[in-house]
PDB file of C-alpha atoms and ligand atoms in Angstrom:
ATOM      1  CA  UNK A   1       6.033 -33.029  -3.033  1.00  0.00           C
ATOM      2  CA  UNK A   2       6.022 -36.069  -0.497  1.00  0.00           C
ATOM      3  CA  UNK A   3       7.652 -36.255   2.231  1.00  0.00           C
ATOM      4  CA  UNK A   4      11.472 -37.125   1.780  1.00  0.00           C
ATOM      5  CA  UNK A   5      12.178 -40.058   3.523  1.00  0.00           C
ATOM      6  CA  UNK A   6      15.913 -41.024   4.736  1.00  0.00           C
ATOM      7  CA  UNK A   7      16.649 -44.807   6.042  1.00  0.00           C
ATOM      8  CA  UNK A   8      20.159 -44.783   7.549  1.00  0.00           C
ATOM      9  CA  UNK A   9      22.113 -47.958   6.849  1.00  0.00           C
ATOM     10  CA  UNK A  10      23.733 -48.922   9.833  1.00  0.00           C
ATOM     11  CA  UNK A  11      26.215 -51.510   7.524  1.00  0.00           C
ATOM     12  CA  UNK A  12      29.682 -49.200   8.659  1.00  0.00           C
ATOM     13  CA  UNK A  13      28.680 -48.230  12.467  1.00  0.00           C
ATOM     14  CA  UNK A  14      30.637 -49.193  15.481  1.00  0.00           C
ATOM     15  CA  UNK A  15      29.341 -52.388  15.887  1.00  0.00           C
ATOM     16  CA  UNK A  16      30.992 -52.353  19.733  1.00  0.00           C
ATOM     17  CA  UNK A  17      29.000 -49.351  20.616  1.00  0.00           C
ATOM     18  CA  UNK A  18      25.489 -50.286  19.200  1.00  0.00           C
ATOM     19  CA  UNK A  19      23.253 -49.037  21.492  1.00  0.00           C
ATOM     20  CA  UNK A  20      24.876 -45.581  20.947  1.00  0.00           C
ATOM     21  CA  UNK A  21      24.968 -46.501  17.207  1.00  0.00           C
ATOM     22  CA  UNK A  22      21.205 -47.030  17.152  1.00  0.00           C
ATOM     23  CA  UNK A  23      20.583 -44.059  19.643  1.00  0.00           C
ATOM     24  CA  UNK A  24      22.160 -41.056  17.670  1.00  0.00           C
ATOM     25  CA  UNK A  25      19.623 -42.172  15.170  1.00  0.00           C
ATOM     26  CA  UNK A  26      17.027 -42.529  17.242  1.00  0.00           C
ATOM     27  CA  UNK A  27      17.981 -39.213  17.842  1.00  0.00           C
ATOM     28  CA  UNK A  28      17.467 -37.674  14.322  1.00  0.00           C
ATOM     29  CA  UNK A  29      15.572 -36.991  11.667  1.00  0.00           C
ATOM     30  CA  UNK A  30      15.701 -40.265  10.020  1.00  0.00           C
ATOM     31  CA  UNK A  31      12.952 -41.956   9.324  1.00  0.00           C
ATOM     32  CA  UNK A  32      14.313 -46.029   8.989  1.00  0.00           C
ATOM     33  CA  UNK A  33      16.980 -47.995  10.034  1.00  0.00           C
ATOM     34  CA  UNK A  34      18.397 -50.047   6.763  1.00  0.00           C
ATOM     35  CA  UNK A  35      19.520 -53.743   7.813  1.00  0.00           C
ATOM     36  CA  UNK A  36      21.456 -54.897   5.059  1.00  0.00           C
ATOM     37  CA  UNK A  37      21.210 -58.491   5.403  1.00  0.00           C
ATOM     38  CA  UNK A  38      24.463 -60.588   3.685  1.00  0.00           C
ATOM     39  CA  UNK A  39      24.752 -64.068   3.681  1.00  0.00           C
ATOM     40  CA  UNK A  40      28.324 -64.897   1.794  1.00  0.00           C
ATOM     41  CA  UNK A  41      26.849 -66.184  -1.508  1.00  0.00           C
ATOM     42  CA  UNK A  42      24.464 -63.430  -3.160  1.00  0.00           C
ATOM     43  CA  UNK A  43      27.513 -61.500  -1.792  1.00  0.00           C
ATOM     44  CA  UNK A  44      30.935 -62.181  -0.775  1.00  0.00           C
ATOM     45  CA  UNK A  45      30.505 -60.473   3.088  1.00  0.00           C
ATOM     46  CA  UNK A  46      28.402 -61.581   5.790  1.00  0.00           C
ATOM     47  CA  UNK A  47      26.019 -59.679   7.734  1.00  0.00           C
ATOM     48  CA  UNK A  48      24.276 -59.304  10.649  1.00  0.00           C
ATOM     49  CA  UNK A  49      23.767 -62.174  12.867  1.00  0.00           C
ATOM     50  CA  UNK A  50      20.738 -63.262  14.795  1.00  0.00           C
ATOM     51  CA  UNK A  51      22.138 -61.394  18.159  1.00  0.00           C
ATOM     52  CA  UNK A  52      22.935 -58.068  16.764  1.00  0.00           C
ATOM     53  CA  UNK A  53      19.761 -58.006  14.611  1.00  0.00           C
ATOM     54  CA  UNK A  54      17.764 -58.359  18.061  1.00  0.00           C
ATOM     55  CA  UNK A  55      19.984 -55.690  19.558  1.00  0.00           C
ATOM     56  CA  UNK A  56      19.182 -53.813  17.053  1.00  0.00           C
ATOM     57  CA  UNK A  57      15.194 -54.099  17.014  1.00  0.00           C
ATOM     58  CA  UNK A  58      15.688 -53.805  20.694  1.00  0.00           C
ATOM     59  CA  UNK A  59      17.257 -50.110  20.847  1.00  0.00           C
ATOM     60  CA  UNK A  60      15.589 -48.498  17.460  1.00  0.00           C
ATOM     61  CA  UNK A  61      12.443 -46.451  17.849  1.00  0.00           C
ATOM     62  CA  UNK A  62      12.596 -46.318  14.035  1.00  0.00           C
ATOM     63  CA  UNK A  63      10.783 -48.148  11.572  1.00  0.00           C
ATOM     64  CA  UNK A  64      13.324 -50.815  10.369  1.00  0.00           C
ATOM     65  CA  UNK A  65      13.785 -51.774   6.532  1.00  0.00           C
ATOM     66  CA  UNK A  66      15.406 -54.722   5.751  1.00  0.00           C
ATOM     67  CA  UNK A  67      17.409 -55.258   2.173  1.00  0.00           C
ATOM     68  CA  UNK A  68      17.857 -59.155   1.985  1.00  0.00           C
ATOM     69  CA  UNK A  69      21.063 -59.907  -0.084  1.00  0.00           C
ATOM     70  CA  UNK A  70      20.896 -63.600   0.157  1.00  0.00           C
ATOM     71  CA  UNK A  71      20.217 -66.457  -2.333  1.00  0.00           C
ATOM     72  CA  UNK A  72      17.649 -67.931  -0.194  1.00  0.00           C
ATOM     73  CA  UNK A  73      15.358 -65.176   1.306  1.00  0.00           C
ATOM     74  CA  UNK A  74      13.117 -67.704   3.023  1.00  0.00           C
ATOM     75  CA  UNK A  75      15.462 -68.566   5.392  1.00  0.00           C
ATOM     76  CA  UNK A  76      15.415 -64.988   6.635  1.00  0.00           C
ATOM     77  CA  UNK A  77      11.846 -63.280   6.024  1.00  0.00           C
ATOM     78  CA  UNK A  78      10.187 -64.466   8.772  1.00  0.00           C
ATOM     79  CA  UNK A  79      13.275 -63.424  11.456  1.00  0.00           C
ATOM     80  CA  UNK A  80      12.679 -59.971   9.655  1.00  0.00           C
ATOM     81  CA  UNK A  81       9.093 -59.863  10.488  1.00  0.00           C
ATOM     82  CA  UNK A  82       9.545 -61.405  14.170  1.00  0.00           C
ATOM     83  CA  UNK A  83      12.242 -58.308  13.987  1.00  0.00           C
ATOM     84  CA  UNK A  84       9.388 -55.807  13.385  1.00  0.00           C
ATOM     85  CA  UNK A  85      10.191 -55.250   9.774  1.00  0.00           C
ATOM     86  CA  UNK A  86       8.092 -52.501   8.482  1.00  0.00           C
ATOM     87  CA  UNK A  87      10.042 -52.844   4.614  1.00  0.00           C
ATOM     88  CA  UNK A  88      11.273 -56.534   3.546  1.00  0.00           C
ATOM     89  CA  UNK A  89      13.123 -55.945   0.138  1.00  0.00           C
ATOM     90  CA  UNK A  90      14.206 -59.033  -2.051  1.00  0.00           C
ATOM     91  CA  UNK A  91      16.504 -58.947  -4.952  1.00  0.00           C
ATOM     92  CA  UNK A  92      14.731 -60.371  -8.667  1.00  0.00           C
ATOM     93  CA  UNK A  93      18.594 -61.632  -9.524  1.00  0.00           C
ATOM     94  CA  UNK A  94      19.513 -65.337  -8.899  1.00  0.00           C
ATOM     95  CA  UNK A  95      16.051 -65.758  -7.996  1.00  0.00           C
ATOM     96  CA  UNK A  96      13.243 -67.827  -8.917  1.00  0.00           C
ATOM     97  CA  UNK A  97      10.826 -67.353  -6.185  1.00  0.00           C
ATOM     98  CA  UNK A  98      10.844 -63.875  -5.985  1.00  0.00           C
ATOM     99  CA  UNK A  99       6.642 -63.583  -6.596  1.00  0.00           C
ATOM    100  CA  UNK A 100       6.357 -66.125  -3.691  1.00  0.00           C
ATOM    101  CA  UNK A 101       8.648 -64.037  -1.638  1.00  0.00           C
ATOM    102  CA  UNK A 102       6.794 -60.537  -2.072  1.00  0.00           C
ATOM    103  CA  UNK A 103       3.370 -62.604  -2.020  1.00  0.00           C
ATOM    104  CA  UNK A 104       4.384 -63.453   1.803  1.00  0.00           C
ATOM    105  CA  UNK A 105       5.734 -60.683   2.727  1.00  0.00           C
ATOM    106  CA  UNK A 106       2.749 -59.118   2.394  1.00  0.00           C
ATOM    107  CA  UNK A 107       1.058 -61.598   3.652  1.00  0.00           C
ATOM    108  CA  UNK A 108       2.644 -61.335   7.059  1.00  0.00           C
ATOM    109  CA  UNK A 109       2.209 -58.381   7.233  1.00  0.00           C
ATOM    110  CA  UNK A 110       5.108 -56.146   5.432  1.00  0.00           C
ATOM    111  CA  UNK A 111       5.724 -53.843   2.854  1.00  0.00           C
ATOM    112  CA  UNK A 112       7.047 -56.053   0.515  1.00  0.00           C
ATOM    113  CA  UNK A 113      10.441 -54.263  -1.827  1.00  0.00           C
ATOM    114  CA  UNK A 114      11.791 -55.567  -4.929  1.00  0.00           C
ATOM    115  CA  UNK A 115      15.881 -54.958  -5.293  1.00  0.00           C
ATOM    116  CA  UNK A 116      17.346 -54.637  -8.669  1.00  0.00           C
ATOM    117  CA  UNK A 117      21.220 -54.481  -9.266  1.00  0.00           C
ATOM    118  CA  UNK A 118      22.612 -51.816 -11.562  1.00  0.00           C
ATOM    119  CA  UNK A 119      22.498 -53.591 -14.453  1.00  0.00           C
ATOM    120  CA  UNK A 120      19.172 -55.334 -14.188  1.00  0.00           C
ATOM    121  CA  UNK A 121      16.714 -53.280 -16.530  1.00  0.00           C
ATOM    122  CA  UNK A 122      13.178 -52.184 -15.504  1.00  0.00           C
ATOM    123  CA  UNK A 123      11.153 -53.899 -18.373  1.00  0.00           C
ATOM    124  CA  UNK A 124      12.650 -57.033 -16.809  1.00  0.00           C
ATOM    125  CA  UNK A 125      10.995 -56.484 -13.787  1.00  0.00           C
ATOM    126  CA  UNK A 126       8.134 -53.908 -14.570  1.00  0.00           C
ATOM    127  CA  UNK A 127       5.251 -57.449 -14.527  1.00  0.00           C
ATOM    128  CA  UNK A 128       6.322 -57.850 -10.567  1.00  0.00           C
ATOM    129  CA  UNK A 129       4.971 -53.958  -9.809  1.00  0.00           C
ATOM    130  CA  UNK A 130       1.660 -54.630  -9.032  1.00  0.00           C
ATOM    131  CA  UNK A 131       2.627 -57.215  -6.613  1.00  0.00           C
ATOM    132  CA  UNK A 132       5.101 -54.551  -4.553  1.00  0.00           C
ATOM    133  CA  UNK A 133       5.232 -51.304  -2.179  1.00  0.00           C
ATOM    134  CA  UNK A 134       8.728 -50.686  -2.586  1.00  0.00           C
ATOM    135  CA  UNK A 135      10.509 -50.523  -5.714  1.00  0.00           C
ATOM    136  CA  UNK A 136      14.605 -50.837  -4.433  1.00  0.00           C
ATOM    137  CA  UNK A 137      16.872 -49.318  -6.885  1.00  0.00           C
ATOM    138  CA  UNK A 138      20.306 -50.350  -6.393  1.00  0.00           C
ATOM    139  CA  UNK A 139      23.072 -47.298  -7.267  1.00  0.00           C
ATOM    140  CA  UNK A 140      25.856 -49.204  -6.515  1.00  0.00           C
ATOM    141  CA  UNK A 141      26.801 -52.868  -6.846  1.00  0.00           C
ATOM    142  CA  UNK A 142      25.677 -54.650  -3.456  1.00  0.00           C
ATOM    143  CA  UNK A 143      27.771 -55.951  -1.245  1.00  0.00           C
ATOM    144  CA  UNK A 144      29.479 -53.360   0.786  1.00  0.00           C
ATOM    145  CA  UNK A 145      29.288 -49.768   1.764  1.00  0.00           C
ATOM    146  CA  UNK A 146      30.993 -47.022   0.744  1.00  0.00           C
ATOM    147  CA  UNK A 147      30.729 -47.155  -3.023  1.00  0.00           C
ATOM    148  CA  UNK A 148      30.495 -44.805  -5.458  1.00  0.00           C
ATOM    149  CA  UNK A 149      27.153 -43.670  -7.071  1.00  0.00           C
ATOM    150  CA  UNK A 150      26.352 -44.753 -10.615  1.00  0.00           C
ATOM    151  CA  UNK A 151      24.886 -42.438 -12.876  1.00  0.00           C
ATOM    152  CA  UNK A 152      23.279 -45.026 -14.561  1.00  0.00           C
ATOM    153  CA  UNK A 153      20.552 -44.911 -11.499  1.00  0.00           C
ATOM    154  CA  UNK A 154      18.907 -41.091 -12.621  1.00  0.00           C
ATOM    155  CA  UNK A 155      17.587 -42.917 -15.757  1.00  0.00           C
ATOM    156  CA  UNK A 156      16.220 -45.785 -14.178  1.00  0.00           C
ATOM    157  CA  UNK A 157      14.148 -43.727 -11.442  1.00  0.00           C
ATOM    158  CA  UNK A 158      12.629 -41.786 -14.201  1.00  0.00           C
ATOM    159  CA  UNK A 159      12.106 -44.580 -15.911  1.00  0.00           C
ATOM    160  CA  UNK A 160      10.331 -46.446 -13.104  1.00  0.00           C
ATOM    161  CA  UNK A 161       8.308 -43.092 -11.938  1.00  0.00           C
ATOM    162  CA  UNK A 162       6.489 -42.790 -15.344  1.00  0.00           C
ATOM    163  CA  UNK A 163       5.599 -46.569 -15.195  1.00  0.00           C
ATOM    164  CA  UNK A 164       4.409 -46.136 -11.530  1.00  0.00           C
ATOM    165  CA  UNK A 165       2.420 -43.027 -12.626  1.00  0.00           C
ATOM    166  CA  UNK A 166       0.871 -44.295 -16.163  1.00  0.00           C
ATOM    167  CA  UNK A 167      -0.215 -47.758 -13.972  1.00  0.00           C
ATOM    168  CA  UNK A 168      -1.438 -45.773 -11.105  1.00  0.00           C
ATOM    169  CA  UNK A 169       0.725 -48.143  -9.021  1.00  0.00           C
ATOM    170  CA  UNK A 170       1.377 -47.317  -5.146  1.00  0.00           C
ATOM    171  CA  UNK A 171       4.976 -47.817  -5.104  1.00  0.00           C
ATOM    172  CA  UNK A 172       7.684 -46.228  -3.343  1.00  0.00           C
ATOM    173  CA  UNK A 173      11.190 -45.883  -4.504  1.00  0.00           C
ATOM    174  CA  UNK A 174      13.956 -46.733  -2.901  1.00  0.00           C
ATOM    175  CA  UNK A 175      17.580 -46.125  -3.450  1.00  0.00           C
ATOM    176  CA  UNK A 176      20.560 -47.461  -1.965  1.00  0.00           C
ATOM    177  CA  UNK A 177      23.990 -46.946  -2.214  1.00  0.00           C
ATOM    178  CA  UNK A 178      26.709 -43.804  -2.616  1.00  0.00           C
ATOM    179  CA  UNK A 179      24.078 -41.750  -1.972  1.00  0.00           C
ATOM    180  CA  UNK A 180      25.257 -38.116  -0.249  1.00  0.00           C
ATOM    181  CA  UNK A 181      23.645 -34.771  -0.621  1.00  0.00           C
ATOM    182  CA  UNK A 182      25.717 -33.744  -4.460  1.00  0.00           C
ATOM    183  CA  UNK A 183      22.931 -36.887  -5.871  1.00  0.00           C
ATOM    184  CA  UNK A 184      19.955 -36.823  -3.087  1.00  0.00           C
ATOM    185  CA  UNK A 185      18.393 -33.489  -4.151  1.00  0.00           C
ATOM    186  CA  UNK A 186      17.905 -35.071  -7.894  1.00  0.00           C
ATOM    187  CA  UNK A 187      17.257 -38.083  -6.979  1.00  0.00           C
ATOM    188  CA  UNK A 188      14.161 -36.921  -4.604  1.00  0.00           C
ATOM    189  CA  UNK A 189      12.885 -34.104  -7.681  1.00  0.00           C
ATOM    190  CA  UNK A 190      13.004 -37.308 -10.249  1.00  0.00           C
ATOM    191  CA  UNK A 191      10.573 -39.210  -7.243  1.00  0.00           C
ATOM    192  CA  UNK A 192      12.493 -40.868  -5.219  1.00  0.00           C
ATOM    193  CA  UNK A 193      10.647 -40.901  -1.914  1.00  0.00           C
ATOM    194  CA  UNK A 194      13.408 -42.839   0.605  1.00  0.00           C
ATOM    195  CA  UNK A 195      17.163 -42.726  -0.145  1.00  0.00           C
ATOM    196  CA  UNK A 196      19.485 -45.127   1.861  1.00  0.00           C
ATOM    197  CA  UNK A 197      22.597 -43.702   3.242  1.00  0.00           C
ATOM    198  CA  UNK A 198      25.030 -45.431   5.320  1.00  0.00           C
ATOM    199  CA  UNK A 199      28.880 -43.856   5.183  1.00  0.00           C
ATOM    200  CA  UNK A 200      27.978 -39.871   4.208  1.00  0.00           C
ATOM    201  CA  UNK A 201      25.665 -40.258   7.397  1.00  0.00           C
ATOM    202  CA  UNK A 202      28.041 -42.395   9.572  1.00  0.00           C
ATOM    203  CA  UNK A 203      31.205 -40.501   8.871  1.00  0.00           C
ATOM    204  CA  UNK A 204      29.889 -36.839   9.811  1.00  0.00           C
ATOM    205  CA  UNK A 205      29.816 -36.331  13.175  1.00  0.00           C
ATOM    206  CA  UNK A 206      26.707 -34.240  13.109  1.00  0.00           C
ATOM    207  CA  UNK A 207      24.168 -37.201  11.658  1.00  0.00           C
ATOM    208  CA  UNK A 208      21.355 -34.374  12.018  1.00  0.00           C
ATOM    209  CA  UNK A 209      22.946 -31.916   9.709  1.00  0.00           C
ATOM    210  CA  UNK A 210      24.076 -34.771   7.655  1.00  0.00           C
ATOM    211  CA  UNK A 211      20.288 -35.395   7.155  1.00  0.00           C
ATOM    212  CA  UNK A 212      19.013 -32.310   6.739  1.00  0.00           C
ATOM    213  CA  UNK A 213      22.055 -31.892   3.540  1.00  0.00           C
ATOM    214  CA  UNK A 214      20.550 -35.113   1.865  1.00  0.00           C
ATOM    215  CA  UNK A 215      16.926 -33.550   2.002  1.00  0.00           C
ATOM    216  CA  UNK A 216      17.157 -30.024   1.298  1.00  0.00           C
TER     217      UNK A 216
HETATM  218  C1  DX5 T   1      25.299 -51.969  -0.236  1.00  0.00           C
HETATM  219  C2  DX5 T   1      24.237 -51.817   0.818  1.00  0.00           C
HETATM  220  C3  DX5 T   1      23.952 -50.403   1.162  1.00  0.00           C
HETATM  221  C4  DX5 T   1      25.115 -49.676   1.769  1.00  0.00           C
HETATM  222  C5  DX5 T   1      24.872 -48.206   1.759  1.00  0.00           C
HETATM  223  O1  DX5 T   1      25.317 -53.263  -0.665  1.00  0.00           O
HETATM  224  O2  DX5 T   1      23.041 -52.398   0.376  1.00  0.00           O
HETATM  225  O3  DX5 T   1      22.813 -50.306   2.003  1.00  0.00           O
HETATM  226  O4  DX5 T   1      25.374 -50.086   3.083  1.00  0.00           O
HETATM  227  O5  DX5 T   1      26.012 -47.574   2.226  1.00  0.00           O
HETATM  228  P1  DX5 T   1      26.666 -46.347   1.448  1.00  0.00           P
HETATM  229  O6  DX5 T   1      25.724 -45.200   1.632  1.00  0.00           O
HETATM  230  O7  DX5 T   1      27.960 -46.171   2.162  1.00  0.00           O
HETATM  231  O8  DX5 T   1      26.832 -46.752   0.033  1.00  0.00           O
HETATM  232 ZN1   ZN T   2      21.157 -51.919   1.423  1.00  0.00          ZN
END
């Protein structure tokens, strides 16, 4: 199997201690720092500003992978990329760029993800794989950490896999939200190759062993 790839989402750390923050995971296992981007409207909460996004390029020595939940993802690709985005993912809903989006995000240089909410279906978005590297599949609604995991995800990665298999498509999936080590073993066996994880991670005070529970 691949390698299983963890991106800790740094939505729920101590936002007055973020070099630390970013330094215990520089310190582990993990292999990307998620940057959940909010901008009030897609979702109710705001997040990150421009300062503590640059703080947070500054300190990481991970690679960084950004989930845009905005209505207007121009406004904020290119600050991802001059933020040394290695993963810019943009949601399909209330969207009617979103080719144009993942068309420049690879075109500066990116991997460019596609997020789908819970109740978006794949066939809906199945004609955007061949423009993509990172197929984002939301487990809880988006907006805010701590959320439980939907069941409803297990079908949709296994659905998604055997599309991504048949088409011979180089996608990775993604999934973000609720995830902690009872879901993360399935999820990776169905093909999952990076799972998000922000509060299991956070919360434990040893973010190593945390880790090491979600991949083993
Ligand atoms: C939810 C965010 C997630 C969230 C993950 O809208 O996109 O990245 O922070 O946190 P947990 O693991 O607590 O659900
Ligand atoms: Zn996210």
């Amino acid at each position: 199997m691949n390698k299983k790839e963890i991106s800790v989402s740094i939505l729920d750390c101590d936002f007055n201690n973020i070099e630390q923050e970013i330094n215990k995971i520089n310190n582990s296992s993990s292999d990307y720092i998620h940057i959940d981007i909010m901008d009030g409207k897609f979702v109710p909460n705001i997040a990150f500003d421009n300062n503590t996004i640059e703080k947070v390029n500054l300190y990481s020595k991970k690679k960084l992978d950004y989930h845009l939940m905005v209505n207007d993802p121009n406004d904020y690709i290119l600050k991802c990329v001059k933020n040394n985005a290695n993963i810019i993912s943009v949601h399909y809903e209330e969207n009617d760029n979103v080719l144009n989006h993942l068309i420049s995000i690879k075109k500066l240089g990116c991997r460019a993800g596609l997020a789908i909410n819970p109740s978006t279906k794949i066939n809906q978005v199945s004609n955007l794989f061949e423009h993509i590297d990172i197929l984002l599949l939301m487990s809880v609604q988006p907006g805010k950490g701590g959320q439980k995991f939907l069941d409803t995800t297990f079908k949709k990665v296994e659905e998604s896999k055997k599309i991504i298999d048949e088409m011979n498509y180089e996608i990775d999936i993604e999934i973000d939200g609720g995830i902690d080590n009872k879901v993360s073993k399935k999820l990776f066996n169905l093909g999952s190759k990076i799972l998000v994880s922000g509060s299991y991670i956070i919360k434990n005070q040893n973010i190593a062993s945390a880790i090491s529970n979600l991949r083993d």
